[in-house]
mmCIF file of C-alpha atoms in Angstrom:
data_model
loop_
_atom_site.group_PDB
_atom_site.id
_atom_site.type_symbol
_atom_site.label_atom_id
_atom_site.label_comp_id
_atom_site.label_asym_id
_atom_site.label_seq_id
_atom_site.Cartn_x
_atom_site.Cartn_y
_atom_site.Cartn_z
ATOM 1 C CA UNK A 1 -29.414 11.796 -20.529
ATOM 2 C CA UNK A 2 -31.556 12.981 -17.585
ATOM 3 C CA UNK A 3 -29.760 13.738 -14.348
ATOM 4 C CA UNK A 4 -31.401 11.407 -11.835
ATOM 5 C CA UNK A 5 -31.793 13.145 -8.489
ATOM 6 C CA UNK A 6 -31.192 10.462 -5.892
ATOM 7 C CA UNK A 7 -31.463 10.867 -2.159
ATOM 8 C CA UNK A 8 -27.923 9.558 -1.696
ATOM 9 C CA UNK A 9 -28.279 8.504 1.947
ATOM 10 C CA UNK A 10 -31.322 6.382 1.138
ATOM 11 C CA UNK A 11 -29.644 5.020 -1.984
ATOM 12 C CA UNK A 12 -26.740 3.853 0.146
ATOM 13 C CA UNK A 13 -29.189 2.000 2.390
ATOM 14 C CA UNK A 14 -29.967 -0.421 -0.444
ATOM 15 C CA UNK A 15 -26.303 -1.285 -1.077
ATOM 16 C CA UNK A 16 -26.751 -4.969 -0.256
ATOM 17 C CA UNK A 17 -29.396 -5.361 -2.960
ATOM 18 C CA UNK A 18 -27.258 -3.631 -5.571
ATOM 19 C CA UNK A 19 -24.055 -5.508 -4.732
ATOM 20 C CA UNK A 20 -25.921 -8.833 -4.682
ATOM 21 C CA UNK A 21 -27.025 -8.234 -8.264
ATOM 22 C CA UNK A 22 -23.619 -7.087 -9.526
ATOM 23 C CA UNK A 23 -21.737 -9.912 -7.807
ATOM 24 C CA UNK A 24 -24.232 -12.427 -9.183
ATOM 25 C CA UNK A 25 -23.571 -11.151 -12.706
ATOM 26 C CA UNK A 26 -19.815 -11.153 -12.204
ATOM 27 C CA UNK A 27 -19.982 -14.752 -11.003
ATOM 28 C CA UNK A 28 -22.123 -15.913 -13.919
ATOM 29 C CA UNK A 29 -20.732 -13.797 -16.757
ATOM 30 C CA UNK A 30 -17.403 -12.382 -15.641
ATOM 31 C CA UNK A 31 -15.183 -15.038 -17.227
ATOM 32 C CA UNK A 32 -14.138 -12.632 -20.001
ATOM 33 C CA UNK A 33 -12.637 -10.188 -17.506
ATOM 34 C CA UNK A 34 -8.979 -11.215 -17.684
ATOM 35 C CA UNK A 35 -6.341 -8.976 -16.105
ATOM 36 C CA UNK A 36 -2.777 -8.345 -17.237
ATOM 37 C CA UNK A 37 -1.754 -5.693 -14.734
ATOM 38 C CA UNK A 38 -1.295 -1.966 -15.193
ATOM 39 C CA UNK A 39 -4.855 -1.436 -16.438
ATOM 40 C CA UNK A 40 -6.608 1.918 -16.636
ATOM 41 C CA UNK A 41 -10.237 1.439 -15.592
ATOM 42 C CA UNK A 42 -13.365 3.591 -15.679
ATOM 43 C CA UNK A 43 -16.663 3.070 -13.850
ATOM 44 C CA UNK A 44 -19.382 4.948 -15.737
ATOM 45 C CA UNK A 45 -22.335 5.993 -13.585
ATOM 46 C CA UNK A 46 -20.371 5.185 -10.443
ATOM 47 C CA UNK A 47 -22.953 6.798 -8.156
ATOM 48 C CA UNK A 48 -21.618 6.988 -4.593
ATOM 49 C CA UNK A 49 -18.919 4.435 -5.586
ATOM 50 C CA UNK A 50 -20.113 1.898 -3.032
ATOM 51 C CA UNK A 51 -20.576 -0.730 -5.757
ATOM 52 C CA UNK A 52 -17.183 0.337 -7.122
ATOM 53 C CA UNK A 53 -15.625 -0.379 -3.756
ATOM 54 C CA UNK A 54 -17.393 -3.622 -2.942
ATOM 55 C CA UNK A 55 -17.637 -5.236 -6.396
ATOM 56 C CA UNK A 56 -14.997 -3.852 -8.733
ATOM 57 C CA UNK A 57 -12.052 -2.855 -6.547
ATOM 58 C CA UNK A 58 -11.554 -6.446 -5.305
ATOM 59 C CA UNK A 59 -11.160 -7.548 -8.948
ATOM 60 C CA UNK A 60 -8.424 -5.087 -9.853
ATOM 61 C CA UNK A 61 -4.792 -6.228 -10.073
ATOM 62 C CA UNK A 62 -2.612 -4.787 -7.321
ATOM 63 C CA UNK A 63 -0.683 -2.750 -9.884
ATOM 64 C CA UNK A 64 -3.627 -1.163 -11.717
ATOM 65 C CA UNK A 65 -2.564 2.179 -13.134
ATOM 66 C CA UNK A 66 -5.707 4.247 -12.718
ATOM 67 C CA UNK A 67 -9.379 4.024 -11.722
ATOM 68 C CA UNK A 68 -11.634 6.840 -12.877
ATOM 69 C CA UNK A 69 -15.108 7.138 -11.352
ATOM 70 C CA UNK A 70 -17.464 8.995 -13.684
ATOM 71 C CA UNK A 71 -20.975 10.245 -13.047
ATOM 72 C CA UNK A 72 -23.293 12.919 -14.404
ATOM 73 C CA UNK A 73 -24.300 14.092 -10.912
ATOM 74 C CA UNK A 74 -21.916 16.310 -8.883
ATOM 75 C CA UNK A 75 -23.449 15.174 -5.583
ATOM 76 C CA UNK A 76 -22.803 11.534 -6.466
ATOM 77 C CA UNK A 77 -19.174 12.341 -7.260
ATOM 78 C CA UNK A 78 -18.845 14.162 -3.956
ATOM 79 C CA UNK A 79 -20.113 11.050 -2.184
ATOM 80 C CA UNK A 80 -17.818 8.858 -4.303
ATOM 81 C CA UNK A 81 -14.786 10.908 -3.265
ATOM 82 C CA UNK A 82 -15.718 10.322 0.357
ATOM 83 C CA UNK A 83 -16.266 6.584 -0.229
ATOM 84 C CA UNK A 84 -12.859 6.094 -1.846
ATOM 85 C CA UNK A 85 -10.947 8.650 0.218
ATOM 86 C CA UNK A 86 -7.325 7.701 0.689
ATOM 87 C CA UNK A 87 -7.114 5.203 -2.166
ATOM 88 C CA UNK A 88 -4.260 5.798 -4.567
ATOM 89 C CA UNK A 89 -4.545 6.019 -8.361
ATOM 90 C CA UNK A 90 -8.249 6.994 -8.180
ATOM 91 C CA UNK A 91 -9.716 10.026 -9.918
ATOM 92 C CA UNK A 92 -13.205 11.436 -10.505
ATOM 93 C CA UNK A 93 -14.821 13.108 -13.498
ATOM 94 C CA UNK A 94 -18.258 14.531 -14.203
ATOM 95 C CA UNK A 95 -19.447 13.045 -17.471
ATOM 96 C CA UNK A 96 -22.646 12.404 -19.418
ATOM 97 C CA UNK A 97 -22.139 9.194 -21.396
ATOM 98 C CA UNK A 98 -24.893 10.216 -23.833
ATOM 99 C CA UNK A 99 -22.630 13.044 -25.050
ATOM 100 C CA UNK A 100 -19.247 12.931 -26.750
ATOM 101 C CA UNK A 101 -16.476 12.334 -24.190
ATOM 102 C CA UNK A 102 -13.733 14.832 -23.462
ATOM 103 C CA UNK A 103 -10.816 14.580 -25.868
ATOM 104 C CA UNK A 104 -8.319 13.956 -23.070
ATOM 105 C CA UNK A 105 -10.258 10.820 -22.039
ATOM 106 C CA UNK A 106 -10.498 9.236 -25.494
ATOM 107 C CA UNK A 107 -8.539 6.021 -26.073
ATOM 108 C CA UNK A 108 -7.608 6.155 -22.404
ATOM 109 C CA UNK A 109 -9.051 3.024 -20.761
ATOM 110 C CA UNK A 110 -8.304 -0.674 -20.874
ATOM 111 C CA UNK A 111 -11.571 -1.647 -19.219
ATOM 112 C CA UNK A 112 -14.870 0.158 -18.652
ATOM 113 C CA UNK A 113 -17.548 -0.990 -16.220
ATOM 114 C CA UNK A 114 -21.069 0.364 -15.932
ATOM 115 C CA UNK A 115 -24.008 -0.775 -13.809
ATOM 116 C CA UNK A 116 -27.402 0.834 -13.070
ATOM 117 C CA UNK A 117 -26.655 3.681 -15.500
ATOM 118 C CA UNK A 118 -27.374 2.847 -19.151
ATOM 119 C CA UNK A 119 -31.075 2.269 -18.450
ATOM 120 C CA UNK A 120 -31.410 6.069 -18.239
ATOM 121 C CA UNK A 121 -29.893 6.614 -21.704
ATOM 122 C CA UNK A 122 -32.373 6.919 -24.577
ATOM 123 C CA UNK A 123 -29.825 6.688 -27.414
ATOM 124 C CA UNK A 124 -28.110 3.407 -26.625
ATOM 125 C CA UNK A 125 -26.090 3.314 -29.851
ATOM 126 C CA UNK A 126 -24.613 6.760 -29.183
ATOM 127 C CA UNK A 127 -23.698 5.808 -25.602
ATOM 128 C CA UNK A 128 -21.987 2.607 -26.794
ATOM 129 C CA UNK A 129 -20.141 4.634 -29.442
ATOM 130 C CA UNK A 130 -18.919 6.959 -26.696
ATOM 131 C CA UNK A 131 -17.676 3.989 -24.670
ATOM 132 C CA UNK A 132 -15.855 2.791 -27.800
ATOM 133 C CA UNK A 133 -14.167 6.201 -28.051
ATOM 134 C CA UNK A 134 -13.078 6.019 -24.418
ATOM 135 C CA UNK A 135 -11.533 2.561 -24.801
ATOM 136 C CA UNK A 136 -7.892 2.129 -25.760
ATOM 137 C CA UNK A 137 -7.215 -0.274 -28.642
ATOM 138 C CA UNK A 138 -7.678 -3.776 -27.240
ATOM 139 C CA UNK A 139 -9.733 -2.455 -24.304
ATOM 140 C CA UNK A 140 -13.099 -3.905 -23.360
ATOM 141 C CA UNK A 141 -16.367 -2.922 -21.715
ATOM 142 C CA UNK A 142 -18.721 -4.736 -19.346
ATOM 143 C CA UNK A 143 -22.105 -3.035 -19.104
ATOM 144 C CA UNK A 144 -25.127 -4.131 -17.095
ATOM 145 C CA UNK A 145 -28.516 -2.450 -17.054
ATOM 146 C CA UNK A 146 -32.066 -3.209 -16.059
ATOM 147 C CA UNK A 147 -34.359 -3.874 -18.987
ATOM 148 C CA UNK A 148 -37.292 -4.541 -16.647
ATOM 149 C CA UNK A 149 -37.187 -3.691 -12.951
ATOM 150 C CA UNK A 150 -40.103 -4.787 -10.752
ATOM 151 C CA UNK A 151 -39.104 -2.163 -8.191
ATOM 152 C CA UNK A 152 -39.532 0.621 -10.744
ATOM 153 C CA UNK A 153 -42.511 -1.105 -12.322
ATOM 154 C CA UNK A 154 -44.438 -0.508 -9.093
ATOM 155 C CA UNK A 155 -43.990 3.197 -9.896
ATOM 156 C CA UNK A 156 -44.962 2.757 -13.542
ATOM 157 C CA UNK A 157 -48.118 0.875 -12.539
ATOM 158 C CA UNK A 158 -49.206 3.645 -10.218
ATOM 159 C CA UNK A 159 -48.493 6.305 -12.853
ATOM 160 C CA UNK A 160 -51.345 4.808 -14.902
ATOM 161 C CA UNK A 161 -53.913 5.134 -12.102
ATOM 162 C CA UNK A 162 -56.255 8.131 -11.747
ATOM 163 C CA UNK A 163 -54.806 8.814 -8.303
ATOM 164 C CA UNK A 164 -51.236 9.307 -9.526
ATOM 165 C CA UNK A 165 -51.495 9.995 -13.269
ATOM 166 C CA UNK A 166 -51.006 13.762 -13.036
ATOM 167 C CA UNK A 167 -48.368 13.637 -10.323
ATOM 168 C CA UNK A 168 -46.277 11.103 -12.268
ATOM 169 C CA UNK A 169 -47.084 12.213 -15.810
ATOM 170 C CA UNK A 170 -43.444 12.805 -16.811
ATOM 171 C CA UNK A 171 -42.101 9.640 -15.228
ATOM 172 C CA UNK A 172 -40.894 7.942 -18.427
ATOM 173 C CA UNK A 173 -38.982 11.059 -19.467
ATOM 174 C CA UNK A 174 -36.678 10.426 -16.518
ATOM 175 C CA UNK A 175 -36.894 6.654 -16.044
ATOM 176 C CA UNK A 176 -36.299 5.843 -19.696
ATOM 177 C CA UNK A 177 -35.495 2.103 -19.693
ATOM 178 C CA UNK A 178 -35.034 1.979 -23.497
ATOM 179 C CA UNK A 179 -35.337 -1.827 -23.737
ATOM 180 C CA UNK A 180 -38.479 -2.087 -21.574
ATOM 181 C CA UNK A 181 -40.797 -2.695 -24.514
ATOM 182 C CA UNK A 182 -38.195 -4.225 -26.848
ATOM 183 C CA UNK A 183 -39.241 -7.807 -27.718
ATOM 184 C CA UNK A 184 -35.618 -8.760 -28.513
ATOM 185 C CA UNK A 185 -33.173 -6.506 -26.631
ATOM 186 C CA UNK A 186 -30.285 -8.925 -27.216
ATOM 187 C CA UNK A 187 -30.540 -8.570 -30.994
ATOM 188 C CA UNK A 188 -30.930 -4.801 -30.711
ATOM 189 C CA UNK A 189 -27.815 -4.402 -28.574
ATOM 190 C CA UNK A 190 -25.802 -6.864 -30.686
ATOM 191 C CA UNK A 191 -26.673 -4.860 -33.798
ATOM 192 C CA UNK A 192 -25.441 -1.641 -32.176
ATOM 193 C CA UNK A 193 -22.193 -3.275 -31.042
ATOM 194 C CA UNK A 194 -21.454 -4.700 -34.508
ATOM 195 C CA UNK A 195 -22.222 -1.423 -36.281
ATOM 196 C CA UNK A 196 -19.895 0.462 -33.950
ATOM 197 C CA UNK A 197 -17.039 -1.973 -34.545
ATOM 198 C CA UNK A 198 -16.725 -3.981 -31.329
ATOM 199 C CA UNK A 199 -15.395 -7.531 -31.510
ATOM 200 C CA UNK A 200 -15.707 -10.560 -29.188
ATOM 201 C CA UNK A 201 -19.253 -9.362 -28.544
ATOM 202 C CA UNK A 202 -21.399 -11.072 -25.932
ATOM 203 C CA UNK A 203 -24.925 -9.909 -25.071
ATOM 204 C CA UNK A 204 -26.956 -11.833 -22.511
ATOM 205 C CA UNK A 205 -30.447 -11.319 -21.130
ATOM 206 C CA UNK A 206 -30.367 -12.374 -17.490
ATOM 207 C CA UNK A 207 -33.392 -12.937 -15.272
ATOM 208 C CA UNK A 208 -32.790 -13.057 -11.542
ATOM 209 C CA UNK A 209 -34.998 -13.365 -8.487
ATOM 210 C CA UNK A 210 -32.837 -11.527 -5.961
ATOM 211 C CA UNK A 211 -35.105 -10.186 -3.238
ATOM 212 C CA UNK A 212 -34.423 -7.150 -1.138
ATOM 213 C CA UNK A 213 -33.430 -8.054 2.384
ATOM 214 C CA UNK A 214 -36.408 -6.314 3.996
ATOM 215 C CA UNK A 215 -39.280 -3.911 3.554
ATOM 216 C CA UNK A 216 -36.979 -1.215 4.920
ATOM 217 C CA UNK A 217 -34.473 -1.762 2.102
ATOM 218 C CA UNK A 218 -37.240 -1.634 -0.511
ATOM 219 C CA UNK A 219 -38.524 1.621 0.936
ATOM 220 C CA UNK A 220 -35.029 3.108 0.990
ATOM 221 C CA UNK A 221 -34.549 2.392 -2.705
ATOM 222 C CA UNK A 222 -37.897 3.736 -3.897
ATOM 223 C CA UNK A 223 -37.668 6.792 -1.643
ATOM 224 C CA UNK A 224 -34.205 7.517 -3.046
ATOM 225 C CA UNK A 225 -35.834 7.912 -6.466
ATOM 226 C CA UNK A 226 -38.523 10.373 -5.407
ATOM 227 C CA UNK A 227 -36.174 13.354 -5.735
ATOM 228 C CA UNK A 228 -36.447 12.787 -9.507
ATOM 229 C CA UNK A 229 -40.224 13.311 -9.362
ATOM 230 C CA UNK A 230 -40.625 17.099 -9.030
ATOM 231 C CA UNK A 231 -44.427 17.107 -8.774
ATOM 232 C CA UNK A 232 -44.491 15.226 -5.470
ATOM 233 C CA UNK A 233 -45.078 16.991 -2.180
ATOM 234 C CA UNK A 234 -43.888 15.561 1.125
ATOM 235 C CA UNK A 235 -47.369 14.135 1.734
ATOM 236 C CA UNK A 236 -47.465 12.730 -1.804
ATOM 237 C CA UNK A 237 -44.218 10.873 -1.222
ATOM 238 C CA UNK A 238 -45.563 9.373 1.966
ATOM 239 C CA UNK A 239 -48.728 8.128 0.250
ATOM 240 C CA UNK A 240 -46.885 6.964 -2.849
ATOM 241 C CA UNK A 241 -44.485 4.920 -0.737
ATOM 242 C CA UNK A 242 -47.437 3.237 0.957
ATOM 243 C CA UNK A 243 -49.024 2.364 -2.391
ATOM 244 C CA UNK A 244 -45.756 1.101 -3.872
ATOM 245 C CA UNK A 245 -45.044 -1.039 -0.830
ATOM 246 C CA UNK A 246 -48.425 -2.729 -1.117
ATOM 247 C CA UNK A 247 -47.704 -3.709 -4.719
ATOM 248 C CA UNK A 248 -44.222 -4.873 -3.755
ATOM 249 C CA UNK A 249 -45.664 -7.079 -1.020
ATOM 250 C CA UNK A 250 -48.012 -8.729 -3.502
ATOM 251 C CA UNK A 251 -45.003 -9.529 -5.730
ATOM 252 C CA UNK A 252 -42.743 -10.635 -2.847
ATOM 253 C CA UNK A 253 -40.069 -8.148 -3.894
ATOM 254 C CA UNK A 254 -38.580 -8.145 -0.398
ATOM 255 C CA UNK A 255 -38.139 -10.782 2.272
ATOM 256 C CA UNK A 256 -40.877 -10.822 4.867
ATOM 257 C CA UNK A 257 -40.178 -10.350 8.560
ATOM 258 C CA UNK A 258 -42.246 -13.366 9.628
ATOM 259 C CA UNK A 259 -39.930 -15.984 11.194
ATOM 260 C CA UNK A 260 -39.841 -19.260 9.277
ATOM 261 C CA UNK A 261 -41.821 -17.901 6.328
ATOM 262 C CA UNK A 262 -40.154 -17.459 2.936
ATOM 263 C CA UNK A 263 -41.813 -16.547 -0.327
ATOM 264 C CA UNK A 264 -40.187 -16.329 -3.745
ATOM 265 C CA UNK A 265 -40.512 -13.314 -5.997
ATOM 266 C CA UNK A 266 -43.356 -13.619 -8.483
ATOM 267 C CA UNK A 267 -41.613 -11.666 -11.261
ATOM 268 C CA UNK A 268 -37.877 -11.452 -11.987
ATOM 269 C CA UNK A 269 -35.554 -8.539 -12.455
ATOM 270 C CA UNK A 270 -34.362 -8.573 -16.048
ATOM 271 C CA UNK A 271 -30.929 -7.326 -17.091
ATOM 272 C CA UNK A 272 -29.043 -6.853 -20.313
ATOM 273 C CA UNK A 273 -25.341 -7.618 -19.948
ATOM 274 C CA UNK A 274 -23.160 -6.319 -22.768
ATOM 275 C CA UNK A 275 -19.512 -7.187 -23.337
ATOM 276 C CA UNK A 276 -17.311 -6.094 -26.232
ATOM 277 C CA UNK A 277 -13.716 -5.372 -27.109
ATOM 278 C CA UNK A 278 -12.245 -2.554 -29.164
ATOM 279 C CA UNK A 279 -10.017 -3.941 -31.906
ATOM 280 C CA UNK A 280 -6.286 -3.449 -31.513
ATOM 281 C CA UNK A 281 -6.089 -1.916 -34.953
#
């Protein structure tokens, strides 16, 4: 799994967009998330833990036993520690979900969340197997990932142009999006889940038209990704942002600043939401 190099400050600036998506999914598809109390929870790909705080923490029972925030990136975990400073029963671990989990974590969690992470994992079956290993018997997972992201597609489109082809030639090695070209991602994911041994499986393809709040928020998100593009100079990033913003405007990816004028997005974000339970025995 590639280690995405986010500009964390800029990534935080698009929190409202990210929480809007996660809360929308929890509202529409979160009915399976029942709580008994005393749960041990993991958030895989927690990032700076701002989504953890605003979306998942409010769901937890008051007597949850443990919340572990896991991420591949040390800088993200450092930011997550700051975000959740002072909260009890919270721990942090550096982990690559594409690799076998540490033995001491296996069978250790009653519920695992993951958002905005699995789209960077090429071997989806292996990652879902690793989640299965982390779950305690009877535990479940709730995983959401982009299958198609118009925000990132603006970058993909430019990578095919003569102007940017060389500068962005390795883009898909980092921004993997394994279901991007899959004509039936639901069937693919369901097959993986069944082969691994999950039960109560639910896989949904969700299309949503959640706009970013402003051009500034769009720019913050795309700029946060530029640290993962090593061939870009400071001037390149400036010009690339300009070109991406023009495409985004044509697709209405963010709300305009013109009073009284609203325009709907022309293409949706597309997500794969995966739920499954590890059998008790």
